[in-house]
Short mmCIF file of C-alpha atoms in Angstrom, two decimals:
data_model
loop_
_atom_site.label_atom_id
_atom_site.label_comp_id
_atom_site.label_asym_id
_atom_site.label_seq_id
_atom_site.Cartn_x
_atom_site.Cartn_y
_atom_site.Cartn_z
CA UNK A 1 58.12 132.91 176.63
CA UNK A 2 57.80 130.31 179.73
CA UNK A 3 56.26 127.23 178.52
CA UNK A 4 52.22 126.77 179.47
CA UNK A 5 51.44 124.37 181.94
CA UNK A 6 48.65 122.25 181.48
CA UNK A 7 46.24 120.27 183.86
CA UNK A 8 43.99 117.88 182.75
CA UNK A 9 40.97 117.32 184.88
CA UNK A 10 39.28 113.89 183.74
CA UNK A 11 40.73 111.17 181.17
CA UNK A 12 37.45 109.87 179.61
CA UNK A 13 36.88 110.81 176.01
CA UNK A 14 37.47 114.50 175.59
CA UNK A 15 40.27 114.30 178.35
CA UNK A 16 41.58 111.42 177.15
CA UNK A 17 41.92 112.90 173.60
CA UNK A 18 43.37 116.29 174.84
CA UNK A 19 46.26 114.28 176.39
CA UNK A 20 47.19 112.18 173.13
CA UNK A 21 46.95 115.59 171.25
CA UNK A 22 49.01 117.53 173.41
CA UNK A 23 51.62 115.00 173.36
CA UNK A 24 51.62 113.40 169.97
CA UNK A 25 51.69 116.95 168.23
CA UNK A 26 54.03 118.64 170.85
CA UNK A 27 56.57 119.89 168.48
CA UNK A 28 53.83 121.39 166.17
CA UNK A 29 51.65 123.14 168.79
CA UNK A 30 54.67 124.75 170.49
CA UNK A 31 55.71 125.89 166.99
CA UNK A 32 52.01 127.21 166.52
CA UNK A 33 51.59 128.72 170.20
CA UNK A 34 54.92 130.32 170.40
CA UNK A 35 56.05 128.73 173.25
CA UNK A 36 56.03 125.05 174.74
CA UNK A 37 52.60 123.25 175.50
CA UNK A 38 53.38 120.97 178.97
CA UNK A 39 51.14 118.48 180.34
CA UNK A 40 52.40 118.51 183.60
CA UNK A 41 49.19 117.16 186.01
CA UNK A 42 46.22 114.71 184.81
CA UNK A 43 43.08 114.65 187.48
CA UNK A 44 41.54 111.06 187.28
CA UNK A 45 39.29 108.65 189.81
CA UNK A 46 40.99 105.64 187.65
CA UNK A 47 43.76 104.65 184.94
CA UNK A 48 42.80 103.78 181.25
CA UNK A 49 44.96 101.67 179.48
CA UNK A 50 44.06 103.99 176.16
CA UNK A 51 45.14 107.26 177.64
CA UNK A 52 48.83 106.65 178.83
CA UNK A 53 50.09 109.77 180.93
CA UNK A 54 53.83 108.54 181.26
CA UNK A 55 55.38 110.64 183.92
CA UNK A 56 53.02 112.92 184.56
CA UNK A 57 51.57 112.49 187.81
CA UNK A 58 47.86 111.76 188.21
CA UNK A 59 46.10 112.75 190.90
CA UNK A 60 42.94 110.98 192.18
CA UNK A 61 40.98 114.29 193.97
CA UNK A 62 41.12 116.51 190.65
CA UNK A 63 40.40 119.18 192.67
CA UNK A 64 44.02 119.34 193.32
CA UNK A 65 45.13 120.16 189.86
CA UNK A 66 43.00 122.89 190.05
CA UNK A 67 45.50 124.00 192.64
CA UNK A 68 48.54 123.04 191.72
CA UNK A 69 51.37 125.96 191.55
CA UNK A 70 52.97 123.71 188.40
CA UNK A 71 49.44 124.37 186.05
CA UNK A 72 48.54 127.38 184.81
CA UNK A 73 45.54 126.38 182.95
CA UNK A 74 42.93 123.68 183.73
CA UNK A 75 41.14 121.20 181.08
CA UNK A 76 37.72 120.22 182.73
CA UNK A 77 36.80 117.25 180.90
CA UNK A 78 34.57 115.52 183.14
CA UNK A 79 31.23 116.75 182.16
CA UNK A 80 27.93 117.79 184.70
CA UNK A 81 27.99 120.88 186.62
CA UNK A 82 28.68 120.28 190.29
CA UNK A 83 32.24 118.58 190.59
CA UNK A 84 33.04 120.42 187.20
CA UNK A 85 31.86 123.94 188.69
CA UNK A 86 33.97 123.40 191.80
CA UNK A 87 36.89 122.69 189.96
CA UNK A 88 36.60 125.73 187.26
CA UNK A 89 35.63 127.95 190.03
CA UNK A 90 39.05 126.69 191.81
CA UNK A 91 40.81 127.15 189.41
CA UNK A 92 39.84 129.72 188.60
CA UNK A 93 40.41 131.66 192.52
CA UNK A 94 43.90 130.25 192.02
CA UNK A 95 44.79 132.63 189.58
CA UNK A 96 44.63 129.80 186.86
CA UNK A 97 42.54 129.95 182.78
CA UNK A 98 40.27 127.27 182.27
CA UNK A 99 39.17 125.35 178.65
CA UNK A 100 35.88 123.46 179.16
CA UNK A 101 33.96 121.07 176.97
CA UNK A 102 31.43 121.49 179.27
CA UNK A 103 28.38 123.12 177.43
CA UNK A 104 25.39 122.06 180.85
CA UNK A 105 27.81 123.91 182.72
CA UNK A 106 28.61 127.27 180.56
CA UNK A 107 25.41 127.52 179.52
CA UNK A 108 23.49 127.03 183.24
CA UNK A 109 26.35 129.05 185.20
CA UNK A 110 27.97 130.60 182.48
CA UNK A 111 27.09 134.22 183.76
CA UNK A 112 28.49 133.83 187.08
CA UNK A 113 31.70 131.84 185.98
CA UNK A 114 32.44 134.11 183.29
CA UNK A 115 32.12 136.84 185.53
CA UNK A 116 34.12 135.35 188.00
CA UNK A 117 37.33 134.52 185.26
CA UNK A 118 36.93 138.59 184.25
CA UNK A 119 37.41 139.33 188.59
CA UNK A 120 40.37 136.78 188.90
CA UNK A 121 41.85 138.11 185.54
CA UNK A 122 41.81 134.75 183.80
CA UNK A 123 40.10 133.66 180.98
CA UNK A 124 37.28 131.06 180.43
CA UNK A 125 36.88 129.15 176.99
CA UNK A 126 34.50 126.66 175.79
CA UNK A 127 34.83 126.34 171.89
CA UNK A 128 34.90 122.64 172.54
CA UNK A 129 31.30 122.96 173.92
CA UNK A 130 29.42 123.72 170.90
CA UNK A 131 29.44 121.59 167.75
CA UNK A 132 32.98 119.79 168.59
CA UNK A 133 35.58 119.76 165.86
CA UNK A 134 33.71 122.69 163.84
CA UNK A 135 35.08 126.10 165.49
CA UNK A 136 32.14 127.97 165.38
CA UNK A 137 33.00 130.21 168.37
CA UNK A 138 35.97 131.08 167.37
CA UNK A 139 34.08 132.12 163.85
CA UNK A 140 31.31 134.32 166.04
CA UNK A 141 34.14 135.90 168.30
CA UNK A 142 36.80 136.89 165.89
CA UNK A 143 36.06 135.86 162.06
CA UNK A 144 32.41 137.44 162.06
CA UNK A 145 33.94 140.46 165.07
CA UNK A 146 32.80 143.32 161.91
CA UNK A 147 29.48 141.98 161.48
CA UNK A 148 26.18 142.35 163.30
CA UNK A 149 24.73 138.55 163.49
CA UNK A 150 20.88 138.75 162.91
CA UNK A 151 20.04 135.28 163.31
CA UNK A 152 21.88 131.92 163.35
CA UNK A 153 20.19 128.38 162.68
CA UNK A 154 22.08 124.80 163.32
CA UNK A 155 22.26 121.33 163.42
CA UNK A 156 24.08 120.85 167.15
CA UNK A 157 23.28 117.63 168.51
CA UNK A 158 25.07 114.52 165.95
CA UNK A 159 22.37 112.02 167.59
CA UNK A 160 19.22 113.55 166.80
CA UNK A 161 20.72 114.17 163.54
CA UNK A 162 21.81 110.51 163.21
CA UNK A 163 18.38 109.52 164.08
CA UNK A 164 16.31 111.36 161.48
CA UNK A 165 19.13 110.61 158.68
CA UNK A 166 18.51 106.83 159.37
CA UNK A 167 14.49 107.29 159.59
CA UNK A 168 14.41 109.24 156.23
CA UNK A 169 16.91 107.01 154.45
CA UNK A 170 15.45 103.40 155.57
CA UNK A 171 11.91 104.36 156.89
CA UNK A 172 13.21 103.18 160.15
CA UNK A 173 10.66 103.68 163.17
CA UNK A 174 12.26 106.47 165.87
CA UNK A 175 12.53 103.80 168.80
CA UNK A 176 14.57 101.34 166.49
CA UNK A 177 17.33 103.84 165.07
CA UNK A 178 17.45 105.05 168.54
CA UNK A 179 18.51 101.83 169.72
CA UNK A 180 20.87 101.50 166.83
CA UNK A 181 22.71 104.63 167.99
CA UNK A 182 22.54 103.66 171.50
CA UNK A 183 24.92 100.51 170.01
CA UNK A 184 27.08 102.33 167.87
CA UNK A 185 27.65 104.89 170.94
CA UNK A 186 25.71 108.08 169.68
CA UNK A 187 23.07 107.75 171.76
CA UNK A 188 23.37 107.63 175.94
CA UNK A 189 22.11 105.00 177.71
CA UNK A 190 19.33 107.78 178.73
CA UNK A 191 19.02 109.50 175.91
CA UNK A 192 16.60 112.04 176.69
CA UNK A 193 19.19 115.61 176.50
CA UNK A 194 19.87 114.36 173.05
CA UNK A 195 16.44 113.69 171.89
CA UNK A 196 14.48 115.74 173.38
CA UNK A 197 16.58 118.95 173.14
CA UNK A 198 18.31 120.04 176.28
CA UNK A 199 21.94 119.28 174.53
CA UNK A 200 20.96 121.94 171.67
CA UNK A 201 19.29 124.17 174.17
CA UNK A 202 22.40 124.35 175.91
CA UNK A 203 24.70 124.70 172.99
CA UNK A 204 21.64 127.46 171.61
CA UNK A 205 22.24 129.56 174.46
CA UNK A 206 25.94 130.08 174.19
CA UNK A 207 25.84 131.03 170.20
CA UNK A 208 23.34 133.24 171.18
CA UNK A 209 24.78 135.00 173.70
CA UNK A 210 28.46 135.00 171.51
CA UNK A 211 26.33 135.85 168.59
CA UNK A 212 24.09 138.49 169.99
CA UNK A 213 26.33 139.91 172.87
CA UNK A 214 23.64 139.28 175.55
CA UNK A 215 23.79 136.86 178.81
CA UNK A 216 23.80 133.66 178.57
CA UNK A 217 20.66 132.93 178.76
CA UNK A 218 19.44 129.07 178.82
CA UNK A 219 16.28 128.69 180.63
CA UNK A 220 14.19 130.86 177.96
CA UNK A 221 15.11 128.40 175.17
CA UNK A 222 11.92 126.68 174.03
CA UNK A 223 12.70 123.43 173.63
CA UNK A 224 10.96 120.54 171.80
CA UNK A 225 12.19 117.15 170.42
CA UNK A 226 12.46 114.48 168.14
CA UNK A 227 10.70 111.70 169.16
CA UNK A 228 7.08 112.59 167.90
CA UNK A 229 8.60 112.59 164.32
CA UNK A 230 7.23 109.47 162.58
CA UNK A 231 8.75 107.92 158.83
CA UNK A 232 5.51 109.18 157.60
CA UNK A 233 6.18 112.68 158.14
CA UNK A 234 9.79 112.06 156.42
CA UNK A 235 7.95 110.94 153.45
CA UNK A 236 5.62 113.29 153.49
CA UNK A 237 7.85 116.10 153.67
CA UNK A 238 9.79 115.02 150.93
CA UNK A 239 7.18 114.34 148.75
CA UNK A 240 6.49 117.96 149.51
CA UNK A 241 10.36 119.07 148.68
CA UNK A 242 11.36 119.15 152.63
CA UNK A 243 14.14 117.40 154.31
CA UNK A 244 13.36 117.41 158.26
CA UNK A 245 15.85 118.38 160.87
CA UNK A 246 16.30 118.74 164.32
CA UNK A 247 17.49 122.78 164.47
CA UNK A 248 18.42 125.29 166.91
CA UNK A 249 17.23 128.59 165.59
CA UNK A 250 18.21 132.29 167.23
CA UNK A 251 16.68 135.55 165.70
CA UNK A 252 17.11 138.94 166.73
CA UNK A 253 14.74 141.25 166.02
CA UNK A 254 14.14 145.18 167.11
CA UNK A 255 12.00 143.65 170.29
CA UNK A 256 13.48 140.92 171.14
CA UNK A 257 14.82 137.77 170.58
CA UNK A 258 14.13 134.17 169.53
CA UNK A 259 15.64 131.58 171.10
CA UNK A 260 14.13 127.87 170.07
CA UNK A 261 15.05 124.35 169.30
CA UNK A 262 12.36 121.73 167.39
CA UNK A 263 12.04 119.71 163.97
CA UNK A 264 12.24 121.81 161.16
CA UNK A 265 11.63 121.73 157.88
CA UNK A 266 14.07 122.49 155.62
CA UNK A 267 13.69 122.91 151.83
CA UNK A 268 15.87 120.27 150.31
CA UNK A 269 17.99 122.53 148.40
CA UNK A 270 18.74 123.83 151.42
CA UNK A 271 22.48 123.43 153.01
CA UNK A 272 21.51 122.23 156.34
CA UNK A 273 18.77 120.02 154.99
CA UNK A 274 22.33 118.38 153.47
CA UNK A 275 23.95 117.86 156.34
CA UNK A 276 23.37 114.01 157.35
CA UNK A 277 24.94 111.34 160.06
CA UNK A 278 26.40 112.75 162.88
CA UNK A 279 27.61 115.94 161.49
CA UNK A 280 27.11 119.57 162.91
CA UNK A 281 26.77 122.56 160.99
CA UNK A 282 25.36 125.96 161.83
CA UNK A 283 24.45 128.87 159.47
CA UNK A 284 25.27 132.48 160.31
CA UNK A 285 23.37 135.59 158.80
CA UNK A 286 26.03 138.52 159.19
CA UNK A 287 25.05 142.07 157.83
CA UNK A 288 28.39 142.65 155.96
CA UNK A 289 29.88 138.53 155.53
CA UNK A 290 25.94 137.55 154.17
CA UNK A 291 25.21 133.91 154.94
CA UNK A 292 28.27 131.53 156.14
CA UNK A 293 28.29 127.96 156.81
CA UNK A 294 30.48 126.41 159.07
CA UNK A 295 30.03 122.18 159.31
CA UNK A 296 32.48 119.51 160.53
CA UNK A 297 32.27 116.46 163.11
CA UNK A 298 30.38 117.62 166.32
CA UNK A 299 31.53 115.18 168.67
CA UNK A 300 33.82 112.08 169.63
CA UNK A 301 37.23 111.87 170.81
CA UNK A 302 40.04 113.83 168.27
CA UNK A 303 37.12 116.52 166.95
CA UNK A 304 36.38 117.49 170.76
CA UNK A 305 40.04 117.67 171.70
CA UNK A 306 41.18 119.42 168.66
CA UNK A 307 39.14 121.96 169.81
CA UNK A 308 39.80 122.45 173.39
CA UNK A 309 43.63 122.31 172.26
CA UNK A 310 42.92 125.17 170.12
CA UNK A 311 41.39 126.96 172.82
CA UNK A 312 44.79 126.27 174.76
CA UNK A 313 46.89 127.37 172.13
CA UNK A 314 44.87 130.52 172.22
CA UNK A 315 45.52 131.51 175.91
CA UNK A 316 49.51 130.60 175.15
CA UNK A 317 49.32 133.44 172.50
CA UNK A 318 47.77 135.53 174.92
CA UNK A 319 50.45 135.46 177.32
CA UNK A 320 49.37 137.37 180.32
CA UNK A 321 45.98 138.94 178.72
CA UNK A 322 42.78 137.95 179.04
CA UNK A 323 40.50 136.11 176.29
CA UNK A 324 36.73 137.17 176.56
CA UNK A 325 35.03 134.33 175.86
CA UNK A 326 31.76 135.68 174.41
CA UNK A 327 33.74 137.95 172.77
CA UNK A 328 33.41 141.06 174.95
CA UNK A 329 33.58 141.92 178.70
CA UNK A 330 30.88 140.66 180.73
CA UNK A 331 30.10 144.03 181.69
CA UNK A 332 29.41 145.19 178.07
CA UNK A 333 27.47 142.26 177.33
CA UNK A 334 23.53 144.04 177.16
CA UNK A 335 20.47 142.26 178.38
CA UNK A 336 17.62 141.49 175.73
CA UNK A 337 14.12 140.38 176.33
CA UNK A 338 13.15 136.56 175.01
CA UNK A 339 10.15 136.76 172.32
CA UNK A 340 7.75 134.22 173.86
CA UNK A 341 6.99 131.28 171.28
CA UNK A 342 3.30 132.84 171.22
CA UNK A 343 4.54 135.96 169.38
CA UNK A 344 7.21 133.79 167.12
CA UNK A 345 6.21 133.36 163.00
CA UNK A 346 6.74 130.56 160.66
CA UNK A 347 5.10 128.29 158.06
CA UNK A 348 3.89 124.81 159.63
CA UNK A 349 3.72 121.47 157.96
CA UNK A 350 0.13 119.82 159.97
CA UNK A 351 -0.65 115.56 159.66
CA UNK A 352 -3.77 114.78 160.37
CA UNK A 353 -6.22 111.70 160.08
CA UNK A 354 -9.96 112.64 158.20
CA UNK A 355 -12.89 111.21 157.72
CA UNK A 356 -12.71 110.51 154.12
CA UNK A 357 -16.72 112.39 153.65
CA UNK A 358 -17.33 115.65 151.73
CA UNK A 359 -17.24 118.60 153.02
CA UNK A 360 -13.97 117.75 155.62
CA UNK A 361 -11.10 119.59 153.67
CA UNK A 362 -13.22 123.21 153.54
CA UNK A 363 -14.02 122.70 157.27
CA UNK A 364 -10.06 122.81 157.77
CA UNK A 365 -9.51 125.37 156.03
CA UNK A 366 -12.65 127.18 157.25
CA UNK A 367 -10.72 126.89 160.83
CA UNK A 368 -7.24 128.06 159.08
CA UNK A 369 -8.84 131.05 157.23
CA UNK A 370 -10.46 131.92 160.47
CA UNK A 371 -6.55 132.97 162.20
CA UNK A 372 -5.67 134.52 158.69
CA UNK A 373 -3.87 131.35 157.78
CA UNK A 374 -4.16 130.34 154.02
CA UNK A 375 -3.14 126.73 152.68
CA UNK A 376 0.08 126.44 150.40
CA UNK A 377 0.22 122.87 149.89
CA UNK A 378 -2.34 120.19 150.65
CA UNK A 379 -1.77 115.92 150.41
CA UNK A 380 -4.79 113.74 150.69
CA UNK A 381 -4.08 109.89 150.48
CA UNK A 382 -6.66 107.88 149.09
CA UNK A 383 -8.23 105.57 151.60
CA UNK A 384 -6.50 101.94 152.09
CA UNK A 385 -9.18 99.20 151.66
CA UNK A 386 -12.08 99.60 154.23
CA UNK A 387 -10.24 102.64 156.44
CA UNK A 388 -12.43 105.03 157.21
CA UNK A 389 -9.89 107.57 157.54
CA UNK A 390 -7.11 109.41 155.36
CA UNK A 391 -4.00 111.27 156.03
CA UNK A 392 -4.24 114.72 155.08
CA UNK A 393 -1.37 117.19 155.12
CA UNK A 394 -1.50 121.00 154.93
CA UNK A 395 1.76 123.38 154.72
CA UNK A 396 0.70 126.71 155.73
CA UNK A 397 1.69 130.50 154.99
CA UNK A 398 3.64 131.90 157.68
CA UNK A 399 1.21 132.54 160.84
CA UNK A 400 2.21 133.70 164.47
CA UNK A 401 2.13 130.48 166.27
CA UNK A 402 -0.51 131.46 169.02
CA UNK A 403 -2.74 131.89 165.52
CA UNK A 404 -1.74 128.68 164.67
CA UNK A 405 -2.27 126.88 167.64
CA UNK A 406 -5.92 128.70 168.10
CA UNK A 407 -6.36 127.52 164.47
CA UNK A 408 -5.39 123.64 165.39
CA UNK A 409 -8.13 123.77 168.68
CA UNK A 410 -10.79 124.29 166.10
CA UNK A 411 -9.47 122.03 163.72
CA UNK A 412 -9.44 118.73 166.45
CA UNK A 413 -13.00 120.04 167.87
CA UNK A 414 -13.77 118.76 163.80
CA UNK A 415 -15.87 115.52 163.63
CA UNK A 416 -14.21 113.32 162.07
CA UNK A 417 -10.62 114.48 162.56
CA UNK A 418 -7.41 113.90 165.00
CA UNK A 419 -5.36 116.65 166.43
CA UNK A 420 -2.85 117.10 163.55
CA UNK A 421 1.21 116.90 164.50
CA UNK A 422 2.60 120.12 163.94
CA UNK A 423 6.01 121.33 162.48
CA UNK A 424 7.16 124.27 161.80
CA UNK A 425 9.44 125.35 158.59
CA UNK A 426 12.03 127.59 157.89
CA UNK A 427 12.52 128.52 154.47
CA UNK A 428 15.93 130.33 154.74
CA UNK A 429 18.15 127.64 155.98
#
């Protein structure tokens, strides 16, 4: 076969590593592909003395690589979704496959692109976008292709990960590990997609739809944070036999689906609740493969690229046929309605401040028993010197969260008590 011709759209860190890969293991990936891998355009607004392109020419509007009659399929590396859609959807109109790293854009246009890739009868891959090094898509699309997927859970953003490893281990305050991964180059300068959510959410939505066969489907992720998770809730949840982590979770169930990222706890036993640092791991819940755990490095450099080479590699095997990225046609792919969070069940971990006073604890679970919630595990602190309050934590039995959240009005409407901070748990993970 004709070698594959390769464009490379941006020469930061996932661009920058796809070009060392593709040309420090040249021999291997031709060997592995079946015919020859050939960088022959790079798209970049500036030189980097770290990525060396030797004779390939670079080309400072990367929407030219995009159309170039010498590339065959275009690496967009350059992350957000207006250049970055422009230059897929060129490429894509020029007859051309595109690998993307890109998980904002797949998982906010995804539908349209996709469908678009299917019309110009090209292909558009994105294993790259999802948990880096760890090849979970390729897992959902072809490894897991007998099994129906009922639910999938995972840690998919390394930062907030980082975070709460660092806060458990050290009883380190959120803001100051935050800054600490800011330094070591975790963490954004604006860190809010990692810590607040948005990065799982997006990554969510795509193992979702691969998992499920549905659209893509990002905007009906519920989506909730880190940064209200305090050392004493670390403690506390281990003291309990919980290890906290920052989880996307996707169920599907007979009327619907749930699609949410939050703190979690985990029991400690638990594989995820093992998975510390900046490592990625997702579970899968197949009918016929049972549980499998897939867990690796979920971003940087080498991880990324290995990935979106392996996409590349891939498309080479496919010669002239199309790869379906979510694993079937967009036209087969069948619509499914969200579960609203209202409707979703789980245990909760609640923290609380009370009056230390008889009669507080059977008022709380006065307001619990009320919503058909009963009390699992309860920790009162004795009061420190003069306080006039106590921490008090309940873990609940698993209550439909507009029950819960009924249950936690009544309880802050208590005299003598705050609103409690509420997390939910998973058991199963």
């Amino acid at each position: 076969m004709s070698a594959l011709r390769i464009g490379v759209c941006g020469n930061g860190t996932v661009g920058g590593g796809t070009i060392e890969l593709l040309r420090s293991q040249e021999a291997l990936l031709s060997a592995r592909a079946g015919r020859e891998l050939l960088l022959t355009r790079v798209g970049a607004r500036r030189d980097r003395e770290d990525c060396p392109t030797g004779d390939v020419p670079v080309h400072r509007d990367l929407l030219e690589v995009a159309r170039a009659e010498d590339v065959d399929v275009v690496v967009e590396s350059i992350g957000g979704t207006t250049l970055a859609k422009d230059i897929v959807e060129t490429a894509l109109r020029s007859g051309k496959s595109v690998v993307t790293a890109n998980k904002a854009l797949i998982a906010e246009h995804g539908n349209e692109l996709l469908a678009l890739a299917e019309e110009c009868g090209s292909s558009l891959l994105c294993e790259a976008a999802v948990a880096g090094a760890v090849p979970i898509l390729k897992a959902l699309r072809d490894g897991m292709a007998a099994n129906t997927v009922s639910e999938l859970s995972g840690i998919i953003n390394g930062t907030g990960n980082f975070i709460l490893t660092e806060m458990g281990a050290h009883q380190r305050p959120f803001d100051e590990v935050l800054a600490e991964a800011q330094a070591l180059g975790y963490a954004e300068a604006d860190p809010t997609f990692d810590v607040e959510g948005t990065d799982a959410a997006h990554k969510l939505s795509i193992l979702a739809a691969m998992a499920f066969s549905t659209p893509l489907n990002f905007s009906a992720v519920f989506c909730e944070g880190i940064s209200a998770v305090t050392p004493a809730d670390i403690q506390f949840a281990d003291e309990l036999g919980y290890r906290i982590k920052h989880l996307g979770i996707a169920k599907r169930h007979a009327d619907g689906i749930e699609l949410r990222v939050h703190p979690t706890l985990l029991p400690k036993d638990s594989l995820l609740a093992n998975v510390d640092g900046v490592l990625n791991a997702v579970r899968l819940q197949g009918h016929a493969a049972g549980e499998t755990v897939y867990s690796g490095a979920g971003a940087g450099r080498l991880p990324t690229a290995s990935a979106v080479v392996a996409d590349i590699v891939d498309l080479a095997r496919a010669g002239a046929n199309s790869v379906h990225c979510l694993g079937v046609p967009v036209s087969n792919l069948e619509s499914a309605p969200t579960l609203p969070m209202e409707a979703v069940t789980s245990a909760w971990y609640l923290r609380m401040q009370a009056e230390d006073r008889p009669g507080v604890m059977s008022q709380l679970a006065n307001c619990l028993s009320a919503e058909g919630i009963s009390i699992e595990a309860l920790i009162q602190k004795p009061p420190k010197g003069a306080a006039a309050t106590v921490p008090v934590v309940v873990l609940t039995n698993s209550a439909r969260e507009d029950a819960l959240r009924r249950a936690v009005t009544a309880i802050s409407a208590l005299p003598g008590m705050t609103h409690p901070h509420c997390i939910r748990i998973e058991s199963a993970n």
